[in-house]
Coordinates of N, CA and C in Angstrom, one line a residue:
M1 N 96.8 68.3 76.6 CA 96.5 69.2 76.0 C 96.5 70.7 77.4
K2 N 96.8 71.7 77.7 CA 96.8 72.5 78.4 C 95.6 73.6 78.1
T3 N 95.0 74.2 79.1 CA 93.6 74.4 79.2 C 94.5 76.1 79.8
P4 N 93.2 77.0 78.8 CA 93.2 77.8 79.3 C 93.0 78.2 80.6
D5 N 94.2 79.3 81.3 CA 93.7 80.2 82.5 C 92.4 80.9 82.3
I6 N 90.8 80.9 82.8 CA 90.1 81.8 83.0 C 89.6 81.9 84.5
V7 N 89.5 83.3 84.7 CA 89.6 83.6 86.1 C 87.9 84.7 86.4
A8 N 86.9 83.7 87.1 CA 85.6 84.5 87.1 C 86.5 86.0 88.0
E9 N 85.2 87.3 87.1 CA 85.4 88.6 87.7 C 85.4 88.4 89.2
K10 N 84.0 88.2 89.8 CA 83.6 87.9 90.9 C 83.3 86.6 91.7
V11 N 84.0 86.3 93.0 CA 83.1 85.2 93.6 C 83.0 85.2 94.7
D12 N 82.1 85.2 95.7 CA 81.9 85.2 96.9 C 82.4 84.7 97.7
S13 N 84.1 84.9 97.9 CA 84.7 84.8 98.8 C 85.0 85.2 99.3
P14 N 84.7 86.3 100.5 CA 85.3 87.1 101.3 C 86.3 87.3 102.6
I15 N 87.1 87.7 103.0 CA 87.9 88.0 103.7 C 87.7 87.6 104.9
N16 N 88.0 86.5 105.9 CA 87.2 87.1 107.2 C 88.5 87.2 108.1
Y17 N 88.3 89.0 108.5 CA 89.5 89.2 109.2 C 89.4 88.6 110.5
K18 N 88.7 88.2 111.3 CA 88.7 87.7 112.6 C 89.8 86.3 112.7
I19 N 89.6 85.8 111.3 CA 90.4 84.6 111.4 C 92.0 85.2 110.7
L20 N 92.0 86.1 110.6 CA 93.4 86.6 110.0 C 94.1 87.2 111.7
A21 N 92.9 87.9 112.5 CA 93.6 88.4 113.7 C 93.7 87.6 114.7
G22 N 93.0 86.1 114.8 CA 93.2 85.0 115.3 C 94.1 84.1 115.0
I23 N 94.8 84.4 113.4 CA 96.3 83.9 113.3 C 97.6 84.5 113.8
I24 N 97.1 86.0 113.8 CA 98.1 86.6 114.4 C 98.1 86.7 115.7
L25 N 96.8 86.8 116.6 CA 97.0 86.4 118.2 C 97.9 85.1 118.7
A26 N 97.3 84.5 117.5 CA 98.1 83.3 118.2 C 99.6 83.1 117.9
A27 N 99.8 83.8 117.3 CA 101.6 84.0 116.9 C 101.9 84.6 117.9
I28 N 101.6 86.1 118.5 CA 101.6 86.3 119.9 C 102.0 85.8 120.8
C29 N 100.9 85.1 121.2 CA 100.3 84.2 122.3 C 101.5 82.8 122.6
F30 N 101.6 82.2 121.4 CA 103.0 81.3 120.7 C 104.1 81.8 121.6
Q31 N 104.6 83.0 120.7 CA 105.9 83.6 121.1 C 106.0 84.1 122.4
L32 N 105.0 84.6 123.1 CA 104.5 84.5 124.8 C 105.2 84.0 125.1
T33 N 104.3 82.2 125.2 CA 104.5 81.2 125.6 C 105.7 80.8 126.1
L34 N 106.7 81.1 124.9 CA 108.1 79.9 124.9 C 109.0 80.9 125.4
T35 N 108.3 82.7 125.2 CA 109.7 82.9 126.5 C 109.3 83.1 127.7
F36 N 108.2 83.0 128.4 CA 107.5 83.1 129.6 C 107.2 81.8 130.6
V37 N 106.8 81.1 129.6 CA 106.9 79.6 130.0 C 107.7 78.4 130.1
F38 N 108.4 78.6 129.0 CA 109.4 77.1 129.3 C 110.5 77.7 129.1
S39 N 111.5 76.6 129.3 CA 112.5 76.9 129.8 C 113.8 77.4 128.6
F40 N 115.0 77.3 128.0 CA 115.6 78.0 127.1 C 115.5 76.7 126.2
D41 N 116.3 75.6 126.7 CA 116.1 74.6 125.7 C 114.8 74.1 125.4
E42 N 113.9 74.4 126.7 CA 112.1 73.6 125.5 C 112.0 74.1 124.6
S43 N 112.1 75.7 124.4 CA 111.6 76.5 123.7 C 112.5 76.6 122.6
D44 N 114.0 75.9 122.5 CA 114.7 76.1 121.2 C 113.9 74.9 120.8
L45 N 113.3 73.2 121.3 CA 113.1 72.3 120.9 C 112.0 72.5 120.2
I46 N 111.5 73.3 120.6 CA 109.6 73.4 120.3 C 109.7 74.5 118.9
I47 N 110.8 75.2 119.3 CA 110.9 76.2 117.5 C 111.4 75.1 116.7
S48 N 112.4 74.2 117.0 CA 113.4 73.7 115.7 C 112.0 72.5 115.3
I49 N 111.0 72.6 116.0 CA 110.1 71.3 115.5 C 109.2 72.2 114.7
V50 N 108.3 73.4 115.0 CA 107.8 74.1 114.7 C 108.5 74.7 113.2
S51 N 109.6 74.7 113.1 CA 110.3 75.5 111.9 C 110.4 74.6 110.9
L52 N 110.7 73.3 111.2 CA 110.2 72.2 110.1 C 108.4 71.9 109.8
L53 N 107.5 72.3 110.5 CA 106.7 72.0 110.2 C 106.1 73.0 109.3
N54 N 105.8 74.1 109.8 CA 105.5 75.3 109.1 C 105.4 74.8 107.6
P55 N 107.1 75.1 106.9 CA 107.0 75.1 105.7 C 106.9 74.1 104.7
L56 N 107.1 73.0 105.9 CA 106.6 71.7 105.0 C 104.9 71.5 105.4
A57 N 104.2 72.0 105.8 CA 102.6 72.0 105.8 C 102.5 72.7 104.6
V58 N 102.9 74.0 104.2 CA 102.5 74.8 103.5 C 102.9 74.4 102.0
A59 N 104.2 73.6 102.0 CA 104.3 72.8 100.4 C 103.7 71.9 100.5
I60 N 103.1 71.0 101.0 CA 102.1 69.9 100.8 C 100.8 70.6 100.5
I61 N 100.1 71.7 101.2 CA 99.5 72.2 100.6 C 99.2 72.7 99.5
G62 N 100.9 73.7 98.9 CA 100.9 73.9 97.5 C 101.0 72.4 96.3
F63 N 101.8 72.3 97.3 CA 101.7 70.4 95.9 C 100.2 70.0 95.5
F64 N 99.4 70.5 96.3 CA 98.1 69.7 96.0 C 97.5 70.7 95.2
L65 N 97.3 72.0 95.1 CA 96.9 72.7 94.4 C 97.0 72.7 92.7
A66 N 99.3 72.7 92.8 CA 99.5 72.6 91.5 C 99.3 71.3 90.8
Y67 N 98.8 70.6 91.9 CA 98.3 69.2 91.0 C 96.8 69.3 90.2
R68 N 95.9 69.9 91.1 CA 94.8 70.2 90.6 C 94.7 71.1 89.6
Y69 N 95.8 72.2 89.3 CA 95.8 73.0 88.5 C 96.7 72.6 86.8
K70 N 97.1 71.4 87.7 CA 97.9 70.7 86.5 C 98.0 71.0 84.7
G71 N 96.6 70.7 84.5 CA 95.9 71.3 82.8 C 96.1 72.5 83.0
S72 N 96.6 73.8 83.2 CA 96.3 74.7 83.3 C 97.9 75.3 82.9
L73 N 97.4 76.7 82.1 CA 98.4 77.3 81.6 C 99.5 78.3 82.2
I74 N 99.1 78.6 83.6 CA 99.5 79.6 84.4 C 99.3 78.7 85.5
F75 N 98.7 78.4 86.7 CA 98.4 78.2 87.9 C 99.1 77.4 88.3
G76 N 99.3 76.1 87.6 CA 99.7 74.5 87.9 C 101.5 75.1 88.0
K77 N 102.0 75.7 87.0 CA 103.6 76.2 87.4 C 103.8 77.0 88.2
S78 N 102.3 77.8 88.7 CA 103.1 79.4 89.6 C 103.0 78.3 90.7
Y79 N 102.0 77.4 91.3 CA 102.3 76.8 92.2 C 103.1 75.6 92.6
L80 N 103.3 75.4 91.7 CA 104.8 74.1 91.8 C 106.2 75.1 92.1
F81 N 106.2 76.0 91.7 CA 107.5 76.8 91.9 C 107.3 77.7 93.3
L82 N 106.0 78.0 93.9 CA 105.5 78.3 95.5 C 105.9 76.9 96.2
S83 N 105.3 75.7 95.7 CA 105.5 74.7 96.7 C 107.1 74.3 96.4
L84 N 107.5 74.1 95.8 CA 108.7 73.9 95.4 C 109.7 75.0 96.8
G85 N 109.8 76.5 96.7 CA 110.2 77.0 97.2 C 109.8 76.6 99.0
F86 N 108.4 76.6 99.0 CA 108.7 76.3 100.7 C 109.3 74.8 101.1
F87 N 109.4 73.9 100.1 CA 109.9 72.4 100.5 C 111.6 72.7 100.4
S88 N 112.1 73.7 100.2 CA 113.5 74.1 99.8 C 113.5 74.5 101.5
L89 N 112.7 75.3 101.9 CA 112.6 76.0 103.2 C 112.8 74.8 104.3
F90 N 111.9 73.6 103.9 CA 111.6 72.5 105.1 C 113.3 72.0 104.9
V91 N 113.5 71.5 103.5 CA 115.2 70.9 103.8 C 116.3 71.8 104.4
A92 N 116.1 73.2 104.4 CA 117.1 74.1 105.2 C 116.9 74.0 106.2
E93 N 116.0 73.6 106.9 CA 115.5 73.4 108.1 C 116.0 72.5 108.5
V94 N 116.1 71.3 107.9 CA 116.3 69.9 108.4 C 118.1 70.0 108.4
T95 N 118.5 70.3 107.3 CA 119.9 70.5 107.4 C 120.5 71.0 108.8
Y96 N 119.7 72.9 108.4 CA 120.2 73.7 110.2 C 120.4 72.8 111.1
S97 N 119.0 72.0 111.3 CA 118.8 71.1 112.3 C 119.9 70.0 112.9
V98 N 120.2 69.1 111.7 CA 121.1 68.0 111.8 C 122.7 68.6 112.1
Y99 N 122.9 70.1 111.5 CA 124.1 70.6 111.9 C 124.3 71.0 113.4
D100 N 123.1 71.6 113.5 CA 123.3 71.9 115.1 C 122.8 71.4 116.5
L101 N 122.0 70.4 116.2 CA 121.1 69.4 117.2 C 122.0 68.3 117.3
I102 N 122.0 67.8 116.0 CA 122.7 66.2 115.8 C 124.4 66.0 115.7
L103 N 124.9 67.0 114.7 CA 126.3 66.9 114.7 C 127.0 68.1 115.9
E104 N 125.8 68.8 116.2 CA 126.9 69.9 116.9 C 127.6 70.5 116.5
I105 N 127.5 71.2 115.3 CA 128.4 72.1 114.1 C 127.6 73.3 114.1
E106 N 128.1 74.5 114.1 CA 127.8 75.5 114.0 C 127.2 76.0 112.3
P107 N 125.7 75.5 112.6 CA 124.9 75.8 111.5 C 125.5 77.1 110.2
Y108 N 125.4 77.8 110.7 CA 126.4 79.0 110.1 C 127.4 79.5 109.7
P109 N 127.8 79.6 109.0 CA 127.1 79.2 107.3 C 127.4 77.6 107.2
S110 N 126.5 77.4 106.4 CA 126.5 75.9 105.8 C 125.7 75.3 104.1
I111 N 125.2 74.4 104.0 CA 125.0 73.6 103.0 C 123.3 74.4 103.2
A112 N 122.6 74.9 104.3 CA 121.7 74.6 104.6 C 121.3 75.8 104.0
D113 N 122.2 76.9 103.6 CA 122.1 78.0 103.5 C 121.7 78.4 101.8
I114 N 122.1 77.1 101.1 CA 121.6 76.8 99.9 C 120.2 77.0 99.2
F115 N 119.6 76.3 100.4 CA 118.4 75.3 100.1 C 117.2 77.2 100.6
F116 N 117.9 77.4 101.8 CA 117.4 78.8 101.9 C 117.1 80.1 100.6
F117 N 118.3 80.1 100.7 CA 118.6 81.1 98.8 C 117.4 80.7 98.3
A118 N 117.3 79.1 97.8 CA 117.1 78.9 96.3 C 114.9 78.9 96.7
Y119 N 114.7 79.3 97.8 CA 113.5 79.6 98.0 C 113.0 81.0 97.6
I120 N 113.8 82.0 97.5 CA 113.5 83.2 97.0 C 113.7 83.2 95.2
P121 N 114.4 82.8 94.5 CA 114.0 82.5 93.5 C 113.0 82.3 93.2
L122 N 112.5 81.2 93.6 CA 111.2 80.3 93.7 C 110.2 80.9 93.5
L123 N 110.1 81.6 95.2 CA 109.3 82.6 95.0 C 108.6 83.8 94.2
I124 N 110.2 84.2 94.0 CA 109.9 85.7 92.3 C 109.3 85.3 91.8
A125 N 109.5 83.5 90.8 CA 108.7 82.9 89.7 C 107.2 82.8 89.8
H126 N 107.2 82.4 91.3 CA 105.9 82.4 91.2 C 104.9 83.8 91.1
L127 N 105.6 84.6 91.7 CA 104.9 86.4 91.6 C 104.9 86.5 90.5
I128 N 106.2 86.8 89.2 CA 105.9 87.3 88.2 C 104.9 86.4 87.2
I129 N 104.9 85.2 87.4 CA 103.9 84.6 86.6 C 102.8 84.9 86.8
N130 N 102.2 85.1 88.1 CA 100.8 85.7 88.6 C 100.4 86.9 88.3
I131 N 101.2 87.9 88.4 CA 101.7 89.4 87.9 C 101.5 89.3 86.6
R132 N 102.0 88.7 85.7 CA 102.1 88.8 84.1 C 100.9 88.5 83.7
F133 N 100.2 87.3 84.6 CA 98.8 86.9 84.4 C 97.6 88.1 84.4
F134 N 97.8 88.5 85.9 CA 96.6 89.6 85.9 C 96.6 90.7 85.5
Q135 N 98.1 91.4 85.6 CA 98.3 92.2 84.6 C 99.3 92.5 83.6
P136 N 99.4 92.0 83.1 CA 100.5 92.0 81.4 C 101.4 93.8 81.0
S137 N 100.1 94.4 80.7 CA 101.0 95.7 81.4 C 101.5 96.6 82.5
I138 N 102.3 96.9 82.7 CA 103.1 97.7 83.8 C 103.3 98.9 83.8
K139 N 103.1 100.2 84.2 CA 103.2 101.4 84.0 C 104.6 101.3 84.2
N140 N 105.1 102.9 83.4 CA 106.8 102.8 83.6 C 107.5 103.2 85.0
L141 N 106.3 103.5 86.0 CA 106.4 104.1 87.0 C 106.2 102.8 87.8
T142 N 105.8 102.3 87.5 CA 106.1 100.7 88.3 C 107.0 100.2 88.8
K143 N 106.6 100.1 87.1 CA 108.7 98.8 86.9 C 109.9 100.0 87.3
I144 N 109.9 101.4 87.8 CA 110.9 102.1 88.1 C 111.3 102.0 89.2
G145 N 109.2 101.3 90.3 CA 109.6 101.5 91.5 C 109.6 99.9 91.9
I146 N 110.0 99.4 90.9 CA 110.2 97.4 91.2 C 111.7 97.6 91.0
I147 N 112.5 98.1 90.3 CA 114.1 98.3 90.9 C 114.3 99.5 91.8
A148 N 113.9 100.5 92.0 CA 114.0 101.4 92.9 C 114.3 100.9 94.2
V149 N 112.6 100.4 94.7 CA 112.9 100.0 95.9 C 113.9 98.9 96.5
P150 N 114.0 98.0 95.6 CA 115.3 97.0 96.3 C 116.4 97.4 96.5
I151 N 116.8 98.2 95.7 CA 118.4 99.0 95.7 C 118.2 99.8 97.1
M152 N 116.9 101.2 97.2 CA 117.0 101.2 98.2 C 117.2 100.5 99.8
I153 N 116.5 99.8 99.5 CA 116.2 98.5 100.8 C 118.0 97.9 101.0
T154 N 118.3 97.3 100.1 CA 119.6 97.2 99.8 C 120.7 98.5 100.4
V155 N 120.8 99.3 100.0 CA 121.8 100.0 100.1 C 121.5 100.6 101.8
A156 N 120.4 100.7 102.1 CA 120.2 101.0 103.7 C 120.1 99.8 104.4
Y157 N 120.4 98.7 104.3 CA 120.8 97.4 105.1 C 122.3 97.6 105.3
G158 N 123.2 98.1 103.7 CA 124.4 98.3 103.8 C 124.7 99.2 104.7
I159 N 124.5 100.3 104.5 CA 125.0 101.9 105.6 C 124.6 101.2 106.8
L160 N 123.5 100.9 107.1 CA 123.5 100.6 108.5 C 124.5 99.3 108.9
S161 N 124.6 98.6 108.2 CA 125.4 97.1 108.6 C 127.0 97.7 109.0
I162 N 127.5 98.6 107.7 CA 128.7 99.0 108.3 C 128.8 99.9 109.3
N163 N 128.0 100.8 109.7 CA 127.8 101.6 110.8 C 128.0 101.2 112.3
E164 N 127.3 99.4 111.9 CA 127.1 99.2 113.5 C 128.8 98.1 113.4
I165 N 129.1 97.1 112.1 CA 130.3 96.5 112.4 C 131.9 97.3 112.0
G166 N 131.7 98.2 111.3 CA 133.0 99.0 111.0 C 133.9 98.7 109.9
E167 N 133.3 97.0 109.5 CA 134.1 96.7 108.3 C 133.1 95.7 107.1
A168 N 133.0 95.5 106.1 CA 132.9 94.7 105.1 C 133.4 93.3 105.3
N169 N 132.7 93.0 106.2 CA 133.4 91.3 106.6 C 132.2 90.1 105.7
F170 N 132.8 88.6 106.3 CA 131.7 87.8 105.6 C 130.4 87.9 106.0
D171 N 130.0 88.3 107.1 CA 128.2 88.7 107.2 C 128.1 89.8 106.7
F172 N 128.8 90.5 106.0 CA 128.2 91.7 105.6 C 127.4 91.5 104.2
Y173 N 128.7 90.8 103.6 CA 128.3 90.4 102.0 C 127.4 89.2 102.2
Y174 N 127.6 88.3 103.3 CA 127.0 87.5 103.1 C 125.3 87.6 103.5
G175 N 124.8 89.1 104.3 CA 124.0 89.4 104.7 C 123.3 89.9 103.7
I176 N 124.0 91.0 102.8 CA 123.0 92.1 101.3 C 122.9 90.9 100.5
I177 N 123.8 89.8 99.6 CA 123.0 88.8 98.8 C 121.6 88.7 99.7
F178 N 121.3 88.1 100.5 CA 120.1 87.6 100.9 C 119.0 89.1 100.5
V179 N 119.6 90.1 101.4 CA 118.6 91.4 101.2 C 118.0 91.8 99.9
A180 N 119.1 91.5 99.5 CA 118.8 92.2 97.9 C 117.9 91.3 96.9
A181 N 118.0 89.8 97.5 CA 116.9 89.0 97.2 C 115.6 89.0 97.2
T182 N 115.9 89.2 98.8 CA 114.8 89.3 99.4 C 113.6 90.6 99.0
S183 N 114.7 91.4 98.7 CA 113.9 93.0 98.7 C 113.1 93.1 97.0
V184 N 113.7 92.3 96.4 CA 113.2 91.9 95.2 C 112.1 91.5 95.5
A185 N 111.8 90.4 96.7 CA 110.4 89.6 96.3 C 109.5 90.5 97.3
L186 N 110.2 91.3 98.3 CA 108.9 92.2 98.8 C 108.4 92.9 97.8
T187 N 109.2 93.5 96.9 CA 109.0 94.6 96.3 C 107.4 93.6 95.2
L188 N 108.1 93.3 94.8 CA 106.7 92.2 93.8 C 105.5 92.0 94.7
T189 N 106.1 91.8 95.9 CA 104.4 91.0 96.7 C 103.6 92.4 96.7
I190 N 104.5 93.4 97.1 CA 104.0 95.0 97.6 C 103.2 94.9 96.5
L191 N 103.4 94.6 94.9 CA 103.0 94.8 94.1 C 101.3 94.2 93.6
G192 N 102.0 92.7 93.7 CA 100.6 91.6 93.7 C 99.5 91.9 94.8
T193 N 99.8 92.8 96.3 CA 98.7 93.0 96.9 C 97.7 94.0 96.5
R194 N 98.4 95.1 95.6 CA 97.6 96.1 94.4 C 97.0 95.1 93.2
I195 N 97.3 94.1 93.0 CA 96.6 93.9 92.2 C 95.5 92.8 92.3
F196 N 96.2 91.8 93.2 CA 95.0 90.7 93.4 C 94.3 91.4 94.5
K197 N 93.0 91.8 94.0 CA 91.9 92.5 95.5 C 90.7 92.0 95.0
E198 N 90.7 91.9 93.3 CA 89.1 91.0 93.0 C 89.3 89.9 92.6
G199 N 88.5 89.0 91.7 CA 88.0 88.0 90.8 C 88.0 87.0 91.5
A200 N 88.2 85.7 90.9 CA 87.4 84.3 91.7 C 88.5 84.1 92.9
L201 N 90.1 84.3 92.4 CA 90.8 84.2 93.4 C 91.8 85.0 94.2
G202 N 91.6 86.7 93.2 CA 92.1 87.5 94.1 C 91.8 87.7 95.7
K203 N 90.6 87.2 96.1 CA 91.4 87.7 97.7 C 92.1 86.3 98.7
S204 N 91.9 85.1 97.9 CA 93.1 84.2 98.4 C 94.1 84.6 98.2
W205 N 94.6 85.3 96.7 CA 96.2 85.7 96.6 C 96.3 86.8 97.0
W206 N 95.6 87.8 97.8 CA 95.8 88.7 98.8 C 96.5 88.2 100.1
I207 N 95.3 87.2 100.5 CA 95.7 87.0 101.5 C 97.1 86.5 101.1
L208 N 97.3 85.1 100.6 CA 98.6 84.6 100.6 C 99.7 85.9 100.5
L209 N 99.5 86.4 99.7 CA 101.0 87.8 99.3 C 100.9 88.2 100.8
F210 N 100.0 89.0 102.0 CA 99.9 89.2 102.9 C 100.9 88.6 104.1
G211 N 100.7 87.4 103.8 CA 101.3 86.1 104.8 C 103.0 86.4 104.2
V212 N 103.4 85.9 102.6 CA 104.5 86.0 102.4 C 105.0 87.5 102.2
L213 N 104.3 88.7 102.8 CA 105.2 89.9 103.2 C 105.7 89.8 104.6
A214 N 104.7 89.1 105.5 CA 105.2 88.8 106.8 C 106.7 88.3 107.0
L215 N 106.6 87.1 105.7 CA 107.9 86.0 106.1 C 109.2 86.8 105.4
T216 N 108.8 87.9 104.0 CA 110.3 88.6 103.6 C 110.5 89.5 104.4
F217 N 109.6 90.2 105.0 CA 110.4 91.8 106.0 C 110.7 90.7 106.9
A218 N 110.3 90.0 108.0 CA 111.1 89.0 108.3 C 112.4 88.8 108.6
D219 N 112.5 88.4 106.9 CA 113.9 87.7 106.7 C 115.3 88.6 106.2
D220 N 114.5 89.9 106.5 CA 115.1 91.1 106.0 C 115.3 91.8 107.0
W221 N 114.7 92.1 108.5 CA 114.8 92.6 109.4 C 115.7 91.0 110.2
Y222 N 115.6 90.0 110.2 CA 116.6 89.2 111.1 C 117.8 89.3 110.6
Y223 N 118.2 89.4 108.9 CA 119.4 89.6 108.5 C 120.7 90.9 109.2
Y224 N 119.6 92.1 109.3 CA 120.3 93.4 110.3 C 120.6 92.8 111.6
L225 N 119.5 91.8 112.1 CA 119.9 91.7 113.3 C 120.8 90.4 113.4
E226 N 121.3 89.5 112.6 CA 122.0 88.9 112.9 C 123.7 89.4 112.7
I227 N 123.6 90.9 111.6 CA 124.7 91.5 111.7 C 125.0 92.4 113.1
I228 N 124.2 92.3 113.9 CA 124.3 93.6 114.7 C 123.9 92.7 116.2
E229 N 124.2 91.6 115.8 CA 124.3 90.3 116.9 C 123.0 90.3 118.1
S230 N 122.0 90.8 117.4 CA 120.6 91.0 118.2 C 119.7 90.1 118.5
Y231 N 119.8 89.0 117.6 CA 118.6 88.2 117.4 C 118.9 86.9 118.5
D232 N 117.8 86.6 119.2 CA 117.5 85.6 119.8 C 116.0 84.8 120.1
L233 N 115.4 84.2 120.7 CA 114.5 83.1 120.5 C 113.3 83.8 121.0
T234 N 113.6 85.1 122.0 CA 112.2 86.0 122.4 C 112.2 87.4 121.3
H235 N 113.0 87.0 120.0 CA 112.9 88.4 119.4 C 111.4 88.7 118.5
P236 N 110.8 89.5 118.7 CA 109.3 90.2 118.0 C 109.6 89.5 116.8
V237 N 110.7 89.3 115.6 CA 110.9 88.6 114.6 C 110.2 87.9 114.3
N238 N 110.0 86.7 115.5 CA 110.0 85.5 115.2 C 108.3 85.5 115.2
I239 N 107.5 86.2 115.8 CA 106.1 86.7 115.1 C 105.8 86.7 113.6
L240 N 106.8 87.4 112.9 CA 105.9 87.3 111.7 C 106.1 86.9 111.3
W241 N 107.7 85.4 111.5 CA 107.6 84.4 111.1 C 106.1 83.3 111.3
Y242 N 105.7 83.0 111.9 CA 105.0 82.2 112.4 C 103.5 82.8 111.7
A243 N 103.5 83.8 111.8 CA 101.9 84.5 111.5 C 102.3 84.1 110.1
G244 N 103.2 84.6 109.2 CA 103.6 84.3 107.7 C 103.2 83.4 107.4
Y245 N 103.6 82.0 108.3 CA 103.7 80.3 107.5 C 101.9 80.6 107.3
W246 N 101.4 80.7 108.8 CA 99.8 80.2 108.9 C 99.0 81.1 108.3
I247 N 99.1 82.5 107.7 CA 98.5 82.9 106.8 C 98.5 82.5 105.6
I248 N 99.6 82.0 104.8 CA 100.1 81.4 103.5 C 99.0 80.4 103.7
A249 N 99.4 79.1 104.8 CA 98.4 78.0 104.8 C 97.2 78.3 104.7
Y250 N 96.4 79.3 105.2 CA 95.0 79.9 105.3 C 94.6 79.7 104.2
A251 N 95.5 80.7 103.5 CA 95.4 81.3 102.0 C 94.9 80.1 101.2
L252 N 95.9 79.1 101.3 CA 95.9 78.3 100.4 C 95.3 77.1 100.5
L253 N 94.7 77.3 101.8 CA 93.0 76.6 102.3 C 92.3 77.0 101.6
K254 N 92.1 78.2 101.9 CA 91.2 78.9 101.0 C 90.9 78.9 99.2
H255 N 92.3 78.7 99.0 CA 92.3 78.8 97.6 C 91.8 77.4 97.0
K256 N 92.0 76.4 98.0 CA 91.2 74.8 97.5 C 89.8 75.0 97.3
K257 N 89.3 75.7 98.3 CA 87.9 75.7 98.5 C 87.3 76.5 97.3
I258 N 88.1 77.4 97.1 CA 87.7 78.1 95.8 C 87.5 77.1 94.1
I259 N 88.5 76.6 94.0 CA 88.9 75.8 93.0 C 87.7 74.1 92.8

């Protein structure tokens, strides 16, 4: 039998901004080390390994939380969706690496993209479940914003991309699908950060969504960089990915200590 999800109004679980600052600083230092200390091939190998470990670590912690919440009506399901999303990213990274490093085949586009995309609806499901629980009634103005913001981001991406490449080719349509989906996730994440401020788990969710915000913003930025062929291993967008994963891992560990 499922048990109702009850969240206390206040719990002494303050946000440790020093840890967040330390994570961001570590991501910056890691990127600088890869850029100036290691050779291109060494950096490529290190990034490949870290790209596998980051989503896997988050997925494992998330599955543990989903198991701890398995008897609940809301949280068990929401964390299962989140964990499956990050596990999908792990599978995508493995597939990408197999194409790139072992088979020596161009990994874009490939089967890996199916798993990269699968992360987005799973993340959206996690966000919607929690938003509906914490704020069942959403104002009409907010609903308009949820619809308008992804449209504006997608249209802006489309205009900028067409201006750069001059035609609506495969990369354009491929990128716009991902941008449209990640923009929905980005908008819901921003809404979530406004809602999850108080309560027993509010602060840990706020931190988690801050990490998700970094990841989704980085994804949108990356798709544009790919269109204009400006992405490389030294680009600052990588810092957002590293920091995003590590902040999410910290949030999940903080959440684990609360329950």
